[in-house]
PDB file of C-alpha atoms in Angstrom:
ATOM      1  CA  UNK L   1     -16.917  13.791  12.994  1.00  0.00           C
ATOM      2  CA  UNK L   2     -15.703  10.375  11.865  1.00  0.00           C
ATOM      3  CA  UNK L   3     -12.329  10.389  10.071  1.00  0.00           C
ATOM      4  CA  UNK L   4     -12.389   9.590   6.347  1.00  0.00           C
ATOM      5  CA  UNK L   5      -9.825   7.542   4.424  1.00  0.00           C
ATOM      6  CA  UNK L   6      -9.737   7.202   0.628  1.00  0.00           C
ATOM      7  CA  UNK L   7      -8.323   4.357  -1.444  1.00  0.00           C
ATOM      8  CA  UNK L   8      -7.426   4.758  -5.119  1.00  0.00           C
ATOM      9  CA  UNK L   9      -6.874   1.190  -6.219  1.00  0.00           C
ATOM     10  CA  UNK L  10      -7.841  -1.843  -8.274  1.00  0.00           C
ATOM     11  CA  UNK L  11     -10.645  -4.289  -7.584  1.00  0.00           C
ATOM     12  CA  UNK L  12     -10.098  -7.835  -6.318  1.00  0.00           C
ATOM     13  CA  UNK L  13     -13.390  -9.777  -6.639  1.00  0.00           C
ATOM     14  CA  UNK L  14     -12.161 -12.368  -4.143  1.00  0.00           C
ATOM     15  CA  UNK L  15     -11.983  -9.611  -1.518  1.00  0.00           C
ATOM     16  CA  UNK L  16      -8.517 -10.332  -0.174  1.00  0.00           C
ATOM     17  CA  UNK L  17      -6.589  -7.473  -1.738  1.00  0.00           C
ATOM     18  CA  UNK L  18      -7.175  -4.230  -3.602  1.00  0.00           C
ATOM     19  CA  UNK L  19      -9.808  -1.704  -2.684  1.00  0.00           C
ATOM     20  CA  UNK L  20     -11.973  -4.383  -1.051  1.00  0.00           C
ATOM     21  CA  UNK L  21      -9.226  -5.166   1.464  1.00  0.00           C
ATOM     22  CA  UNK L  22      -8.555  -1.450   1.935  1.00  0.00           C
ATOM     23  CA  UNK L  23     -12.186  -0.691   2.778  1.00  0.00           C
ATOM     24  CA  UNK L  24     -12.370  -3.615   5.209  1.00  0.00           C
ATOM     25  CA  UNK L  25      -9.192  -2.390   6.892  1.00  0.00           C
ATOM     26  CA  UNK L  26     -10.556   1.159   7.150  1.00  0.00           C
ATOM     27  CA  UNK L  27     -13.679  -0.239   8.808  1.00  0.00           C
ATOM     28  CA  UNK L  28     -11.620  -2.277  11.279  1.00  0.00           C
ATOM     29  CA  UNK L  29      -9.870   0.953  12.295  1.00  0.00           C
ATOM     30  CA  UNK L  30     -13.060   2.929  12.792  1.00  0.00           C
ATOM     31  CA  UNK L  31     -12.732   5.269   9.819  1.00  0.00           C
ATOM     32  CA  UNK L  32     -15.173   5.877   6.977  1.00  0.00           C
ATOM     33  CA  UNK L  33     -13.812   4.509   3.706  1.00  0.00           C
ATOM     34  CA  UNK L  34     -14.278   5.903   0.205  1.00  0.00           C
ATOM     35  CA  UNK L  35     -12.837   4.455  -2.996  1.00  0.00           C
ATOM     36  CA  UNK L  36     -11.792   5.262  -6.555  1.00  0.00           C
ATOM     37  CA  UNK L  37     -11.513   2.268  -8.905  1.00  0.00           C
ATOM     38  CA  UNK L  38      -8.509   2.239 -11.258  1.00  0.00           C
ATOM     39  CA  UNK L  39      -8.659  -1.245 -12.726  1.00  0.00           C
ATOM     40  CA  UNK L  40     -10.682  -4.443 -12.633  1.00  0.00           C
ATOM     41  CA  UNK L  41      -9.199  -7.892 -12.220  1.00  0.00           C
ATOM     42  CA  UNK L  42     -10.448 -11.422 -12.694  1.00  0.00           C
ATOM     43  CA  UNK L  43      -8.791 -13.230  -9.817  1.00  0.00           C
ATOM     44  CA  UNK L  44      -9.162 -15.458  -6.787  1.00  0.00           C
ATOM     45  CA  UNK L  45      -6.696 -16.871  -4.276  1.00  0.00           C
ATOM     46  CA  UNK L  46      -5.121 -19.053  -6.981  1.00  0.00           C
ATOM     47  CA  UNK L  47      -4.553 -16.821  -9.993  1.00  0.00           C
ATOM     48  CA  UNK L  48      -5.088 -13.530 -11.815  1.00  0.00           C
ATOM     49  CA  UNK L  49      -6.531 -14.331 -15.264  1.00  0.00           C
ATOM     50  CA  UNK L  50      -7.363 -10.849 -16.578  1.00  0.00           C
ATOM     51  CA  UNK L  51      -6.763  -7.149 -15.854  1.00  0.00           C
ATOM     52  CA  UNK L  52      -8.867  -4.336 -17.349  1.00  0.00           C
ATOM     53  CA  UNK L  53      -7.540  -0.797 -16.786  1.00  0.00           C
ATOM     54  CA  UNK L  54     -10.065   2.041 -16.704  1.00  0.00           C
ATOM     55  CA  UNK L  55      -9.737   5.268 -18.674  1.00  0.00           C
ATOM     56  CA  UNK L  56      -7.790   7.917 -16.758  1.00  0.00           C
ATOM     57  CA  UNK L  57     -10.547  10.532 -17.273  1.00  0.00           C
ATOM     58  CA  UNK L  58     -13.081   8.196 -15.665  1.00  0.00           C
ATOM     59  CA  UNK L  59     -10.702   7.603 -12.747  1.00  0.00           C
ATOM     60  CA  UNK L  60     -10.312  11.357 -12.273  1.00  0.00           C
ATOM     61  CA  UNK L  61     -14.084  11.856 -12.445  1.00  0.00           C
ATOM     62  CA  UNK L  62     -14.480   9.398  -9.567  1.00  0.00           C
ATOM     63  CA  UNK L  63     -11.762  11.139  -7.588  1.00  0.00           C
ATOM     64  CA  UNK L  64     -13.228  14.611  -8.109  1.00  0.00           C
ATOM     65  CA  UNK L  65     -16.691  13.394  -7.097  1.00  0.00           C
ATOM     66  CA  UNK L  66     -15.322  12.100  -3.800  1.00  0.00           C
ATOM     67  CA  UNK L  67     -13.098  15.094  -3.081  1.00  0.00           C
ATOM     68  CA  UNK L  68     -15.921  17.564  -3.782  1.00  0.00           C
ATOM     69  CA  UNK L  69     -18.315  15.909  -1.330  1.00  0.00           C
ATOM     70  CA  UNK L  70     -16.468  13.777   1.253  1.00  0.00           C
ATOM     71  CA  UNK L  71     -12.834  14.947   1.386  1.00  0.00           C
ATOM     72  CA  UNK L  72     -10.559  12.472   3.184  1.00  0.00           C
ATOM     73  CA  UNK L  73      -8.228  13.001   6.120  1.00  0.00           C
ATOM     74  CA  UNK L  74      -5.725  10.688   4.412  1.00  0.00           C
ATOM     75  CA  UNK L  75      -5.562   8.655   1.213  1.00  0.00           C
ATOM     76  CA  UNK L  76      -3.664   5.770  -0.326  1.00  0.00           C
ATOM     77  CA  UNK L  77      -3.002   4.428  -3.792  1.00  0.00           C
ATOM     78  CA  UNK L  78      -2.792   0.792  -4.780  1.00  0.00           C
ATOM     79  CA  UNK L  79      -2.644  -0.657  -8.278  1.00  0.00           C
ATOM     80  CA  UNK L  80      -2.771   2.208 -10.788  1.00  0.00           C
ATOM     81  CA  UNK L  81      -2.205   0.246 -13.974  1.00  0.00           C
ATOM     82  CA  UNK L  82      -0.596   2.617 -16.440  1.00  0.00           C
ATOM     83  CA  UNK L  83       1.264   5.892 -16.902  1.00  0.00           C
ATOM     84  CA  UNK L  84      -1.863   7.856 -17.833  1.00  0.00           C
ATOM     85  CA  UNK L  85      -3.568   7.113 -14.507  1.00  0.00           C
ATOM     86  CA  UNK L  86      -0.371   7.622 -12.522  1.00  0.00           C
ATOM     87  CA  UNK L  87       0.245  11.001 -14.133  1.00  0.00           C
ATOM     88  CA  UNK L  88      -3.375  12.046 -13.604  1.00  0.00           C
ATOM     89  CA  UNK L  89      -3.315  11.117  -9.907  1.00  0.00           C
ATOM     90  CA  UNK L  90       0.094  12.766  -9.467  1.00  0.00           C
ATOM     91  CA  UNK L  91      -1.224  16.018 -10.920  1.00  0.00           C
ATOM     92  CA  UNK L  92      -4.220  15.999  -8.565  1.00  0.00           C
ATOM     93  CA  UNK L  93      -1.974  15.058  -5.633  1.00  0.00           C
ATOM     94  CA  UNK L  94      -0.135  18.374  -5.961  1.00  0.00           C
ATOM     95  CA  UNK L  95      -3.283  19.986  -4.534  1.00  0.00           C
ATOM     96  CA  UNK L  96      -4.040  17.443  -1.803  1.00  0.00           C
ATOM     97  CA  UNK L  97      -4.328  18.976   1.658  1.00  0.00           C
ATOM     98  CA  UNK L  98      -4.078  15.486   3.212  1.00  0.00           C
ATOM     99  CA  UNK L  99      -1.336  12.876   3.398  1.00  0.00           C
ATOM    100  CA  UNK L 100      -0.972  10.376   0.566  1.00  0.00           C
ATOM    101  CA  UNK L 101       0.351   6.857   1.163  1.00  0.00           C
ATOM    102  CA  UNK L 102       1.591   5.161  -2.017  1.00  0.00           C
ATOM    103  CA  UNK L 103       1.687   1.370  -2.221  1.00  0.00           C
ATOM    104  CA  UNK L 104       3.459   0.540  -5.524  1.00  0.00           C
ATOM    105  CA  UNK L 105       1.509  -2.705  -6.222  1.00  0.00           C
ATOM    106  CA  UNK L 106       3.568  -3.567  -9.278  1.00  0.00           C
ATOM    107  CA  UNK L 107       3.057  -7.336  -9.201  1.00  0.00           C
ATOM    108  CA  UNK L 108       0.244  -9.463  -7.727  1.00  0.00           C
ATOM    109  CA  UNK L 109       0.828 -12.247  -5.211  1.00  0.00           C
ATOM    110  CA  UNK L 110       0.508 -14.669  -8.146  1.00  0.00           C
ATOM    111  CA  UNK L 111       3.152 -12.894 -10.221  1.00  0.00           C
ATOM    112  CA  UNK L 112       0.797 -11.039 -12.583  1.00  0.00           C
ATOM    113  CA  UNK L 113       1.979  -7.577 -13.661  1.00  0.00           C
ATOM    114  CA  UNK L 114      -0.301  -4.803 -12.368  1.00  0.00           C
ATOM    115  CA  UNK L 115       1.660  -1.854 -13.762  1.00  0.00           C
ATOM    116  CA  UNK L 116       2.910  -1.209 -17.290  1.00  0.00           C
ATOM    117  CA  UNK L 117       6.681  -1.096 -17.735  1.00  0.00           C
ATOM    118  CA  UNK L 118       6.317   2.379 -19.239  1.00  0.00           C
ATOM    119  CA  UNK L 119       4.563   3.525 -16.060  1.00  0.00           C
ATOM    120  CA  UNK L 120       7.542   3.016 -13.749  1.00  0.00           C
ATOM    121  CA  UNK L 121       9.118   6.347 -14.696  1.00  0.00           C
ATOM    122  CA  UNK L 122       5.821   8.183 -14.169  1.00  0.00           C
ATOM    123  CA  UNK L 123       5.484   6.514 -10.790  1.00  0.00           C
ATOM    124  CA  UNK L 124       9.043   7.355  -9.774  1.00  0.00           C
ATOM    125  CA  UNK L 125       9.371  10.916 -10.987  1.00  0.00           C
ATOM    126  CA  UNK L 126       5.797  12.243 -10.868  1.00  0.00           C
ATOM    127  CA  UNK L 127       3.846  10.411  -8.157  1.00  0.00           C
ATOM    128  CA  UNK L 128       6.538   9.822  -5.529  1.00  0.00           C
ATOM    129  CA  UNK L 129       7.423  13.532  -5.107  1.00  0.00           C
ATOM    130  CA  UNK L 130       3.789  14.119  -4.099  1.00  0.00           C
ATOM    131  CA  UNK L 131       3.608  11.253  -1.595  1.00  0.00           C
ATOM    132  CA  UNK L 132       3.914  11.395   2.173  1.00  0.00           C
ATOM    133  CA  UNK L 133       4.913   7.714   2.390  1.00  0.00           C
ATOM    134  CA  UNK L 134       5.744   4.937  -0.064  1.00  0.00           C
ATOM    135  CA  UNK L 135       5.583   1.268   1.002  1.00  0.00           C
ATOM    136  CA  UNK L 136       7.437  -0.992  -1.486  1.00  0.00           C
ATOM    137  CA  UNK L 137       8.182  -4.638  -0.868  1.00  0.00           C
ATOM    138  CA  UNK L 138      11.647  -5.958  -1.723  1.00  0.00           C
ATOM    139  CA  UNK L 139      11.038  -6.680  -5.441  1.00  0.00           C
ATOM    140  CA  UNK L 140       9.407  -3.257  -5.869  1.00  0.00           C
ATOM    141  CA  UNK L 141      12.218  -1.499  -4.005  1.00  0.00           C
ATOM    142  CA  UNK L 142      14.755  -3.330  -6.161  1.00  0.00           C
ATOM    143  CA  UNK L 143      12.907  -2.277  -9.325  1.00  0.00           C
ATOM    144  CA  UNK L 144      12.831   1.355  -8.209  1.00  0.00           C
ATOM    145  CA  UNK L 145      16.496   1.491  -7.237  1.00  0.00           C
ATOM    146  CA  UNK L 146      18.222  -1.178  -9.381  1.00  0.00           C
ATOM    147  CA  UNK L 147      19.837  -2.393  -6.154  1.00  0.00           C
ATOM    148  CA  UNK L 148      20.202  -5.958  -4.906  1.00  0.00           C
ATOM    149  CA  UNK L 149      18.382  -6.123  -1.568  1.00  0.00           C
ATOM    150  CA  UNK L 150      19.227  -9.124   0.573  1.00  0.00           C
ATOM    151  CA  UNK L 151      19.339  -7.922   4.181  1.00  0.00           C
ATOM    152  CA  UNK L 152      18.477  -5.042   6.520  1.00  0.00           C
ATOM    153  CA  UNK L 153      21.566  -3.053   5.563  1.00  0.00           C
ATOM    154  CA  UNK L 154      20.693  -3.131   1.865  1.00  0.00           C
ATOM    155  CA  UNK L 155      17.075  -2.290   2.759  1.00  0.00           C
ATOM    156  CA  UNK L 156      18.335   0.834   4.515  1.00  0.00           C
ATOM    157  CA  UNK L 157      20.432   1.748   1.485  1.00  0.00           C
ATOM    158  CA  UNK L 158      17.449   1.265  -0.827  1.00  0.00           C
ATOM    159  CA  UNK L 159      15.153   3.330   1.412  1.00  0.00           C
ATOM    160  CA  UNK L 160      17.571   6.261   1.284  1.00  0.00           C
ATOM    161  CA  UNK L 161      17.836   5.908  -2.494  1.00  0.00           C
ATOM    162  CA  UNK L 162      14.040   5.955  -2.918  1.00  0.00           C
ATOM    163  CA  UNK L 163      13.794   9.013  -0.675  1.00  0.00           C
ATOM    164  CA  UNK L 164      15.992  10.876  -3.142  1.00  0.00           C
ATOM    165  CA  UNK L 165      13.109  10.740  -5.637  1.00  0.00           C
ATOM    166  CA  UNK L 166      11.340  13.284  -3.444  1.00  0.00           C
ATOM    167  CA  UNK L 167       9.013  11.196  -1.281  1.00  0.00           C
ATOM    168  CA  UNK L 168       8.967  12.322   2.367  1.00  0.00           C
ATOM    169  CA  UNK L 169       9.090   8.877   4.008  1.00  0.00           C
ATOM    170  CA  UNK L 170       9.861   5.312   2.904  1.00  0.00           C
ATOM    171  CA  UNK L 171       8.799   1.986   4.421  1.00  0.00           C
ATOM    172  CA  UNK L 172      10.449  -1.050   2.823  1.00  0.00           C
ATOM    173  CA  UNK L 173       8.716  -4.307   3.672  1.00  0.00           C
ATOM    174  CA  UNK L 174      11.038  -7.257   4.204  1.00  0.00           C
ATOM    175  CA  UNK L 175       8.531 -10.078   3.996  1.00  0.00           C
ATOM    176  CA  UNK L 176      10.516 -11.762   1.225  1.00  0.00           C
ATOM    177  CA  UNK L 177      13.532 -12.268   3.510  1.00  0.00           C
ATOM    178  CA  UNK L 178      14.017 -15.355   5.662  1.00  0.00           C
ATOM    179  CA  UNK L 179      13.591 -15.191   9.427  1.00  0.00           C
ATOM    180  CA  UNK L 180      11.599 -12.526  11.243  1.00  0.00           C
ATOM    181  CA  UNK L 181       9.364 -10.200   9.251  1.00  0.00           C
ATOM    182  CA  UNK L 182      11.573  -7.095   9.206  1.00  0.00           C
ATOM    183  CA  UNK L 183      10.547  -3.713   7.798  1.00  0.00           C
ATOM    184  CA  UNK L 184      12.726  -0.606   7.493  1.00  0.00           C
ATOM    185  CA  UNK L 185      11.269   2.879   7.911  1.00  0.00           C
ATOM    186  CA  UNK L 186      13.229   5.875   6.578  1.00  0.00           C
ATOM    187  CA  UNK L 187      12.065   9.252   7.873  1.00  0.00           C
ATOM    188  CA  UNK L 188      13.816  12.601   8.307  1.00  0.00           C
ATOM    189  CA  UNK L 189      17.174  11.084   7.362  1.00  0.00           C
ATOM    190  CA  UNK L 190      16.958   8.316   9.972  1.00  0.00           C
ATOM    191  CA  UNK L 191      16.184   4.608   9.589  1.00  0.00           C
ATOM    192  CA  UNK L 192      14.230   2.479  12.046  1.00  0.00           C
ATOM    193  CA  UNK L 193      13.899  -1.314  12.036  1.00  0.00           C
ATOM    194  CA  UNK L 194      10.569  -2.901  12.927  1.00  0.00           C
ATOM    195  CA  UNK L 195      10.479  -6.630  13.619  1.00  0.00           C
ATOM    196  CA  UNK L 196       7.707  -9.162  14.081  1.00  0.00           C
ATOM    197  CA  UNK L 197       7.747 -12.930  14.391  1.00  0.00           C
ATOM    198  CA  UNK L 198       7.046 -14.538  11.033  1.00  0.00           C
ATOM    199  CA  UNK L 199       3.767 -16.468  10.794  1.00  0.00           C
ATOM    200  CA  UNK L 200       4.214 -19.698   8.839  1.00  0.00           C
ATOM    201  CA  UNK L 201       1.197 -19.722   6.512  1.00  0.00           C
ATOM    202  CA  UNK L 202       0.301 -19.439   2.834  1.00  0.00           C
ATOM    203  CA  UNK L 203      -2.635 -17.159   3.714  1.00  0.00           C
ATOM    204  CA  UNK L 204      -0.964 -13.832   2.980  1.00  0.00           C
ATOM    205  CA  UNK L 205      -3.019 -12.505   0.068  1.00  0.00           C
ATOM    206  CA  UNK L 206      -3.321  -8.715   0.241  1.00  0.00           C
ATOM    207  CA  UNK L 207      -0.888  -8.148   3.096  1.00  0.00           C
ATOM    208  CA  UNK L 208       0.716  -5.141   1.412  1.00  0.00           C
ATOM    209  CA  UNK L 209      -2.667  -3.573   0.728  1.00  0.00           C
ATOM    210  CA  UNK L 210      -3.795  -4.143   4.309  1.00  0.00           C
ATOM    211  CA  UNK L 211      -0.608  -2.740   5.838  1.00  0.00           C
ATOM    212  CA  UNK L 212      -0.714   0.458   3.777  1.00  0.00           C
ATOM    213  CA  UNK L 213      -4.456   0.819   4.402  1.00  0.00           C
ATOM    214  CA  UNK L 214      -3.947   0.430   8.146  1.00  0.00           C
ATOM    215  CA  UNK L 215      -1.276   3.141   8.082  1.00  0.00           C
ATOM    216  CA  UNK L 216      -3.596   5.389   6.065  1.00  0.00           C
ATOM    217  CA  UNK L 217      -6.475   4.845   8.476  1.00  0.00           C
ATOM    218  CA  UNK L 218      -4.289   5.721  11.442  1.00  0.00           C
ATOM    219  CA  UNK L 219      -2.939   8.834   9.741  1.00  0.00           C
ATOM    220  CA  UNK L 220      -6.557   9.829   9.055  1.00  0.00           C
ATOM    221  CA  UNK L 221      -7.202   9.554  12.792  1.00  0.00           C
ATOM    222  CA  UNK L 222      -4.317  11.921  13.502  1.00  0.00           C
ATOM    223  CA  UNK L 223      -1.541   9.561  14.570  1.00  0.00           C
ATOM    224  CA  UNK L 224       2.071  10.442  13.856  1.00  0.00           C
ATOM    225  CA  UNK L 225       3.902   8.381  11.245  1.00  0.00           C
ATOM    226  CA  UNK L 226       5.994   6.157  13.523  1.00  0.00           C
ATOM    227  CA  UNK L 227       3.023   5.321  15.767  1.00  0.00           C
ATOM    228  CA  UNK L 228       0.845   4.574  12.733  1.00  0.00           C
ATOM    229  CA  UNK L 229       3.447   2.325  11.103  1.00  0.00           C
ATOM    230  CA  UNK L 230       4.222   0.426  14.300  1.00  0.00           C
ATOM    231  CA  UNK L 231       0.538  -0.208  15.072  1.00  0.00           C
ATOM    232  CA  UNK L 232      -0.226  -1.130  11.453  1.00  0.00           C
ATOM    233  CA  UNK L 233       2.550  -3.748  11.540  1.00  0.00           C
ATOM    234  CA  UNK L 234       1.031  -5.207  14.709  1.00  0.00           C
ATOM    235  CA  UNK L 235      -2.361  -5.237  12.987  1.00  0.00           C
ATOM    236  CA  UNK L 236      -1.176  -7.091   9.876  1.00  0.00           C
ATOM    237  CA  UNK L 237       0.783  -9.611  11.960  1.00  0.00           C
ATOM    238  CA  UNK L 238      -2.353 -10.399  13.971  1.00  0.00           C
ATOM    239  CA  UNK L 239      -4.475 -10.502  10.803  1.00  0.00           C
ATOM    240  CA  UNK L 240      -2.108 -13.058   9.246  1.00  0.00           C
ATOM    241  CA  UNK L 241      -1.979 -15.132  12.434  1.00  0.00           C
ATOM    242  CA  UNK L 242      -5.803 -15.286  12.703  1.00  0.00           C
ATOM    243  CA  UNK L 243      -6.489 -15.770   8.979  1.00  0.00           C
ATOM    244  CA  UNK L 244      -9.810 -17.491   8.170  1.00  0.00           C
ATOM    245  CA  UNK L 245      -8.252 -20.207   6.006  1.00  0.00           C
ATOM    246  CA  UNK L 246     -10.293 -19.385   2.906  1.00  0.00           C
ATOM    247  CA  UNK L 247      -9.450 -20.370  -0.658  1.00  0.00           C
ATOM    248  CA  UNK L 248      -7.258 -23.001  -2.264  1.00  0.00           C
ATOM    249  CA  UNK L 249      -4.288 -20.702  -2.951  1.00  0.00           C
ATOM    250  CA  UNK L 250      -2.878 -17.646  -1.199  1.00  0.00           C
ATOM    251  CA  UNK L 251      -5.834 -17.005   1.109  1.00  0.00           C
ATOM    252  CA  UNK L 252      -6.839 -13.674   2.667  1.00  0.00           C
ATOM    253  CA  UNK L 253      -5.908 -12.418   6.118  1.00  0.00           C
ATOM    254  CA  UNK L 254      -8.412 -11.751   8.887  1.00  0.00           C
ATOM    255  CA  UNK L 255     -10.393  -8.586   8.111  1.00  0.00           C
ATOM    256  CA  UNK L 256     -13.786  -9.909   9.174  1.00  0.00           C
ATOM    257  CA  UNK L 257     -13.435  -9.673  12.954  1.00  0.00           C
ATOM    258  CA  UNK L 258     -11.422  -7.920  15.627  1.00  0.00           C
ATOM    259  CA  UNK L 259      -7.784  -8.930  15.995  1.00  0.00           C
ATOM    260  CA  UNK L 260      -5.715  -8.769  19.164  1.00  0.00           C
ATOM    261  CA  UNK L 261      -3.361  -6.025  18.085  1.00  0.00           C
TER     262      UNK L 261
END
């Protein structure tokens, strides 16, 4: 039977990020994708002009409908919007029999806030303890830990600090640093550094969504965490390198054809 991966995330009508990017990534990895919509955005590659957050009961109704009929082998969260949705998903996650990957998605590529300030505590203390993996970028990791993160050593320190919130594994993405694209994976008390050559391009819209979705898809197929993370990093690097050059702003990566990863 084909593996199933679920995304619980916001909608990006331009297709480069959010649940649209997640579903495309699932397809590229040969898994069947299902989705729960948490919020709607008005955006393209240049700007986010509006965000409409759905009612938490409606979000849960979507989730229950999927779980009752097509239960996933792994799931991920993206933009959740507010504390009510975060708390609702966290409560359901206590009963999940599958691994949950949490992508914080606190701020869009354009700088628009995608999570209420009041929701950070709910995210930290209620959702993270029910997650198998969390994948913050540097600004998100800094927000969660109140640490200044400027290099690999401080990334390692931040990963250990985030793990103390109860999440099993932490992957801090170092795309905001200069030089190679360096990520730090914390698992079972150990840290591992993953490096890739930086691709010089503005077409990086949705990279965090795609990376976490690729990890989720690979976990759904039964891969172990380190193998899934390493292969997902290769996938996103290739997707950035072969981007289709769409849009007048931060364009999407390549999710429309096979990539040489």
